[in-house]
């Protein structure tokens, strides 16, 4: 029975995400609240995951993205990208260079691989 409730809450949350009328954080908190009220998630453990480094990292990225959008940096990048010739290969090369440069940097949240020796 618990699996059906969790599955139903997940389907409802996904439907609300796709619908887009409510913000994603409100939908996530409502889903957690429903699972807590029903008793699937223990009350004492309901909000323990909020302090997890992955959650904090996602929140920081969302805040940074919004700040970049509001400050106009996204518009500057879009204008620069629009000046690239409309050849598909040139645009792919530009985006690949930006992406490779960004993802090649070390991430603080990614653990270093351990030696098997």
Short mmCIF file of C-alpha atoms in Angstrom, two decimals, residues 11-24 27:
data_model
loop_
_atom_site.label_atom_id
_atom_site.label_comp_id
_atom_site.label_asym_id
_atom_site.label_seq_id
_atom_site.Cartn_x
_atom_site.Cartn_y
_atom_site.Cartn_z
CA UNK A 11 2.89 11.00 -10.47
CA UNK A 12 0.99 13.97 -9.02
CA UNK A 13 4.24 15.88 -8.45
CA UNK A 14 5.42 15.17 -12.00
CA UNK A 15 2.06 16.30 -13.37
CA UNK A 16 2.30 19.53 -11.37
CA UNK A 17 5.87 20.05 -12.60
CA UNK A 18 4.73 19.65 -16.21
CA UNK A 19 1.65 21.80 -15.67
CA UNK A 20 3.92 24.60 -14.53
CA UNK A 21 1.36 26.71 -12.67
CA UNK A 22 3.04 26.12 -9.30
CA UNK A 23 6.72 26.64 -8.59
CA UNK A 24 8.83 23.49 -8.39
CA UNK A 27 5.39 21.18 -5.42
#
